[in-house]
PDB file of C-alpha atoms in Angstrom:
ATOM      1  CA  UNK X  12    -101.249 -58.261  39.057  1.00 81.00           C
ATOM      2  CA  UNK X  13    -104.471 -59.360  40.330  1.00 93.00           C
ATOM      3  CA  UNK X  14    -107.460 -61.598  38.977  1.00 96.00           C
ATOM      4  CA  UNK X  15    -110.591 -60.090  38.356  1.00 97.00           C
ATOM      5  CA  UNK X  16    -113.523 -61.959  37.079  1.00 96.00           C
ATOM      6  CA  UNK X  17    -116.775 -60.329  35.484  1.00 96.00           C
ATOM      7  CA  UNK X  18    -120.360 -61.492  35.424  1.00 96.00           C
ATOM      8  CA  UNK X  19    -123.481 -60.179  34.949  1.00 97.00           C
ATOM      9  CA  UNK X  20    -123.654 -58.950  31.652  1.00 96.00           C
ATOM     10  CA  UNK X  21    -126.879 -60.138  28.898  1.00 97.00           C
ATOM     11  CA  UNK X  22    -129.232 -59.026  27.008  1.00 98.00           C
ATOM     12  CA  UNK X  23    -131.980 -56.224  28.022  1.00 98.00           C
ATOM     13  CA  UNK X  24    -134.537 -54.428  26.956  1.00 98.00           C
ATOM     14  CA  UNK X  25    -133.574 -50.209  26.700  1.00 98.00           C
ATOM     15  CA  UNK X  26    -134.962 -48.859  30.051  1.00 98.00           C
ATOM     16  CA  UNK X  27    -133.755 -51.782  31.931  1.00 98.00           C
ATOM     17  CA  UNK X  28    -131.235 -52.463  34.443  1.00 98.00           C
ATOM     18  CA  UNK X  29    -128.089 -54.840  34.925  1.00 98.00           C
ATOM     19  CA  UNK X  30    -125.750 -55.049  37.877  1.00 98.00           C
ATOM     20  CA  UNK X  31    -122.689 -56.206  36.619  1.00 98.00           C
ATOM     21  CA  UNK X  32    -119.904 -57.612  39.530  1.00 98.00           C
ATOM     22  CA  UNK X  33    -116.162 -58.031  39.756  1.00 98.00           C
ATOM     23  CA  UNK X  34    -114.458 -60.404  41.838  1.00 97.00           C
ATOM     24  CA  UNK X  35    -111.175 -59.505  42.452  1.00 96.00           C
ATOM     25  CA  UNK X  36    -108.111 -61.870  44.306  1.00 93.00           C
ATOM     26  CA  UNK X  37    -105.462 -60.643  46.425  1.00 84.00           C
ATOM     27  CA  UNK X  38    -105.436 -59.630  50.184  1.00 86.00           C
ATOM     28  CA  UNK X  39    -105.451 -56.049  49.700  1.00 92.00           C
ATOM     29  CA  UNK X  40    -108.750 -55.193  48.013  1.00 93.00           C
ATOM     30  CA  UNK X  41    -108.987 -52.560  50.287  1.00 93.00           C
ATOM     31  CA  UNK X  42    -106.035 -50.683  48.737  1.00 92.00           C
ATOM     32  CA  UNK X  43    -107.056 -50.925  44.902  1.00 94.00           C
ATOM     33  CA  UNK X  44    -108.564 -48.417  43.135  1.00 96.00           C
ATOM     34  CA  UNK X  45    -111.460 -50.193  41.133  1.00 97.00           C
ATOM     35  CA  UNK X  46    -112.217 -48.767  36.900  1.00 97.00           C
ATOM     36  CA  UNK X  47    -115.115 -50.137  34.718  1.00 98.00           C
ATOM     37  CA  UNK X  48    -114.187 -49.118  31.165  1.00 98.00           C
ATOM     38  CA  UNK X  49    -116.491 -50.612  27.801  1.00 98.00           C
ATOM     39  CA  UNK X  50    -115.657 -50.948  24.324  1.00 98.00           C
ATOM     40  CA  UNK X  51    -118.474 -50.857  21.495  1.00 96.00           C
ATOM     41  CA  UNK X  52    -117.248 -52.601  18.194  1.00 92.00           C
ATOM     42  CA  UNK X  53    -115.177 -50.302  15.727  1.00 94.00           C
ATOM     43  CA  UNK X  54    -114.796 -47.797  19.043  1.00 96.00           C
ATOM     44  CA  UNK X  55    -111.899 -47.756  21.581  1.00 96.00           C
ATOM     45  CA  UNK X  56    -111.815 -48.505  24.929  1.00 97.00           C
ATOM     46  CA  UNK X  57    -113.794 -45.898  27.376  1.00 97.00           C
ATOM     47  CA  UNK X  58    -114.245 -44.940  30.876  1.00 98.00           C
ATOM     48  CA  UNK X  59    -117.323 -45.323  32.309  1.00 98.00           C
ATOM     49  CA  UNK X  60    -117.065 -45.305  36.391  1.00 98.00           C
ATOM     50  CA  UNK X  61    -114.185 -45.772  38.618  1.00 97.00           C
ATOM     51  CA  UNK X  62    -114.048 -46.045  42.725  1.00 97.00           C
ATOM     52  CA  UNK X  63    -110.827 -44.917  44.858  1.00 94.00           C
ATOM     53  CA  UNK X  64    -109.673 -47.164  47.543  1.00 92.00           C
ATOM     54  CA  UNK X  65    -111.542 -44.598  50.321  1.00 92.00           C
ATOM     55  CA  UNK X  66    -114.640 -45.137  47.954  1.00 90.00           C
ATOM     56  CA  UNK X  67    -114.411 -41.607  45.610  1.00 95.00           C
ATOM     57  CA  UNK X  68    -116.642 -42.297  42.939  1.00 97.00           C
ATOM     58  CA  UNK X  69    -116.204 -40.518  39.292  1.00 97.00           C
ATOM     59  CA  UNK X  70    -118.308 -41.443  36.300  1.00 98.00           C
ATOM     60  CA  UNK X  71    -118.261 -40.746  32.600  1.00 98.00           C
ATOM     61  CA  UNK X  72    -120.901 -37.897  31.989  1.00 98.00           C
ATOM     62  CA  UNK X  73    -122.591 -40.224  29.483  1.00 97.00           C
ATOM     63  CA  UNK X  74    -123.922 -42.198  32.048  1.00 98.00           C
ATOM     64  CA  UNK X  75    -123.803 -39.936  35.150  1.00 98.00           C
ATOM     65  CA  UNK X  76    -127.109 -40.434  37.021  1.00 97.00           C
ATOM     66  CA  UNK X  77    -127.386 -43.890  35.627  1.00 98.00           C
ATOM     67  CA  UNK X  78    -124.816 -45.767  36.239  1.00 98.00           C
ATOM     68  CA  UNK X  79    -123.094 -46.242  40.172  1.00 98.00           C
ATOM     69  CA  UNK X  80    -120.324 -48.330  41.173  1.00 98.00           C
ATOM     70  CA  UNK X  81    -119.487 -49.694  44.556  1.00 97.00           C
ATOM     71  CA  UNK X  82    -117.321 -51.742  46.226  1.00 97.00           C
ATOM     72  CA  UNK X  83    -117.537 -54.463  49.145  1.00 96.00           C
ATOM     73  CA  UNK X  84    -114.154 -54.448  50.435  1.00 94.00           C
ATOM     74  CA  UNK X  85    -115.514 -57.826  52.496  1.00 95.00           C
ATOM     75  CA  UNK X  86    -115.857 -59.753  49.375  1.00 96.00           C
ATOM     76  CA  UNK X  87    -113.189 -58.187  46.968  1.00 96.00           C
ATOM     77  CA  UNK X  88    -116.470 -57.280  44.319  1.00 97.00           C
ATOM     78  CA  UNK X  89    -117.064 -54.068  42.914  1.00 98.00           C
ATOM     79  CA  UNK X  90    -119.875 -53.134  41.015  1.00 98.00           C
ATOM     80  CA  UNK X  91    -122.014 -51.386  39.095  1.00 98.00           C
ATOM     81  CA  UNK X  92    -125.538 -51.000  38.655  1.00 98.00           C
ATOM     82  CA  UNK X  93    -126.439 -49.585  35.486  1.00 98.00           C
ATOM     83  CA  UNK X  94    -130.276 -48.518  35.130  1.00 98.00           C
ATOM     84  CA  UNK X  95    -132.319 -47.540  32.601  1.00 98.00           C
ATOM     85  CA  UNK X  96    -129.972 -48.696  30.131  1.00 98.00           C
ATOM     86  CA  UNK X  97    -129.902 -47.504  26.072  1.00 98.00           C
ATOM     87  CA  UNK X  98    -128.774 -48.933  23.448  1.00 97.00           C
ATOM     88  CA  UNK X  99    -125.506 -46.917  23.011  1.00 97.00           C
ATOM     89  CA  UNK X 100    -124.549 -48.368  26.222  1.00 98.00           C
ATOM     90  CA  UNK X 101    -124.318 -51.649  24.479  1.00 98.00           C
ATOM     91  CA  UNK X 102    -120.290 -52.992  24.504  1.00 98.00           C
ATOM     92  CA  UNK X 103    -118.294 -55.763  26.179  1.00 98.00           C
ATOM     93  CA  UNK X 104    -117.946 -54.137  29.864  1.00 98.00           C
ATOM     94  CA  UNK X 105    -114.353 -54.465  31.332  1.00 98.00           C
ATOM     95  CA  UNK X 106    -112.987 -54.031  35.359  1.00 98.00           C
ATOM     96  CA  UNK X 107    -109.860 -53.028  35.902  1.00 97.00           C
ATOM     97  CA  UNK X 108    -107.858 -52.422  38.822  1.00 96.00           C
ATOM     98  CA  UNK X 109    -104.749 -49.806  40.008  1.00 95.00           C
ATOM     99  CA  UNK X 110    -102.812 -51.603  42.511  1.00 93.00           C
ATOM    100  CA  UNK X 111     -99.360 -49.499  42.518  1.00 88.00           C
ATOM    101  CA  UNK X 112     -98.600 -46.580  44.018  1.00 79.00           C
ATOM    102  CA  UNK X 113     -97.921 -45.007  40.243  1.00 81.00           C
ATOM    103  CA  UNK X 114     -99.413 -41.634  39.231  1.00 84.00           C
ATOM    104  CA  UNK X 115    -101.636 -40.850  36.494  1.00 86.00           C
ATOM    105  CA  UNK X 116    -104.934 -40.521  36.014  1.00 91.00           C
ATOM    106  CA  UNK X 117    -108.759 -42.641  36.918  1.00 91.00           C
ATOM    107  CA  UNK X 118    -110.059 -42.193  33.472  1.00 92.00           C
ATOM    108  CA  UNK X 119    -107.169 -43.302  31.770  1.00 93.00           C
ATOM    109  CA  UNK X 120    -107.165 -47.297  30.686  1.00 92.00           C
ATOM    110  CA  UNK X 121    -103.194 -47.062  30.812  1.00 92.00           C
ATOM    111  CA  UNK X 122    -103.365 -46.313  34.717  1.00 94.00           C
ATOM    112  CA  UNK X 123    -104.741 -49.514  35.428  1.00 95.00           C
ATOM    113  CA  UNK X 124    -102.715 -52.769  36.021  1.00 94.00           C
ATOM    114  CA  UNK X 125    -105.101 -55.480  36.086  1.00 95.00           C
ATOM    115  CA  UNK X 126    -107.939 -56.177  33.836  1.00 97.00           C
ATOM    116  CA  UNK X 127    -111.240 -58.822  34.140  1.00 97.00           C
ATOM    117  CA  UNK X 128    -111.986 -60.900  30.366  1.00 96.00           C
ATOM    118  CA  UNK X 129    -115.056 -58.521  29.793  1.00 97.00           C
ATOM    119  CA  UNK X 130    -118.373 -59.174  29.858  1.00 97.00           C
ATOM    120  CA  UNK X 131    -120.780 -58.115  27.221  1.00 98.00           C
ATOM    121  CA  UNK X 132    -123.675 -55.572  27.692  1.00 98.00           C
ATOM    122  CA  UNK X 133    -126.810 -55.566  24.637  1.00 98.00           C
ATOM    123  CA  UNK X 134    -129.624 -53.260  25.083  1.00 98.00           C
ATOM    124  CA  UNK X 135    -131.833 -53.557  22.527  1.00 97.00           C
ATOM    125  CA  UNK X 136    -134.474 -50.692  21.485  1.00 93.00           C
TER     126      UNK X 136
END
């Protein structure tokens, strides 16, 4: 397993935009496929964007045109810049990371080996 740490998260207006970052240890960044998933309280755990290790991006069609996540292989950080921002998308924000070479599937949390504390995400109206 790897460490990943989260930041960015806070409070923000709806409309706004927050880049949220995930710092990520091991020597083979380059070979991870990267997830951001969010929970909202009394909801589970959903996908919201996710990055291959050549860079294929997907993205949850709730916030498709929105939301994008990179990745600087350089600096082990993904990210992802979320813009104009509602108040549904309000939820503690969680990276994860798929470092095996096990099947399955980028929208699924269970496919992921590695996951960051969370950071949380309020828009307010």
């Amino acid at each position: 397993q790897v460490q990943l740490i989260e930041s960015g998260g806070g409070l923000v207006q709806a409309g706004g935009s927050l880049r949220l970052s995930c710092a990520a240890s091991g020597r083979t960044f380059n070979t991870y496929a990267m997830g951001w998933f969010r929970q909202a309280p009394g909801k589970e755990r959903e996908f919201v964007a996710s990055s291959s290790s050549r860079g294929r991006t997907n993205y949850a069609d709730s916030v498709k045109g929105r939301f994008t996540i990179s990745r600087d292989n350089a600096k082990n950080t993904v990210y992802l810049q979320m813009n104009s921002l509602k108040p549904e998308d309000t939820a503690v924000y969680y990276c994860a990371a798929h470092t095996t070479f096990r099947s399955g599937y980028y929208y699924k949390a269970d496919w992921y080996d590695s996951w960051g504390q969370g950071t949380q995400v309020t828009v307010s109206s």
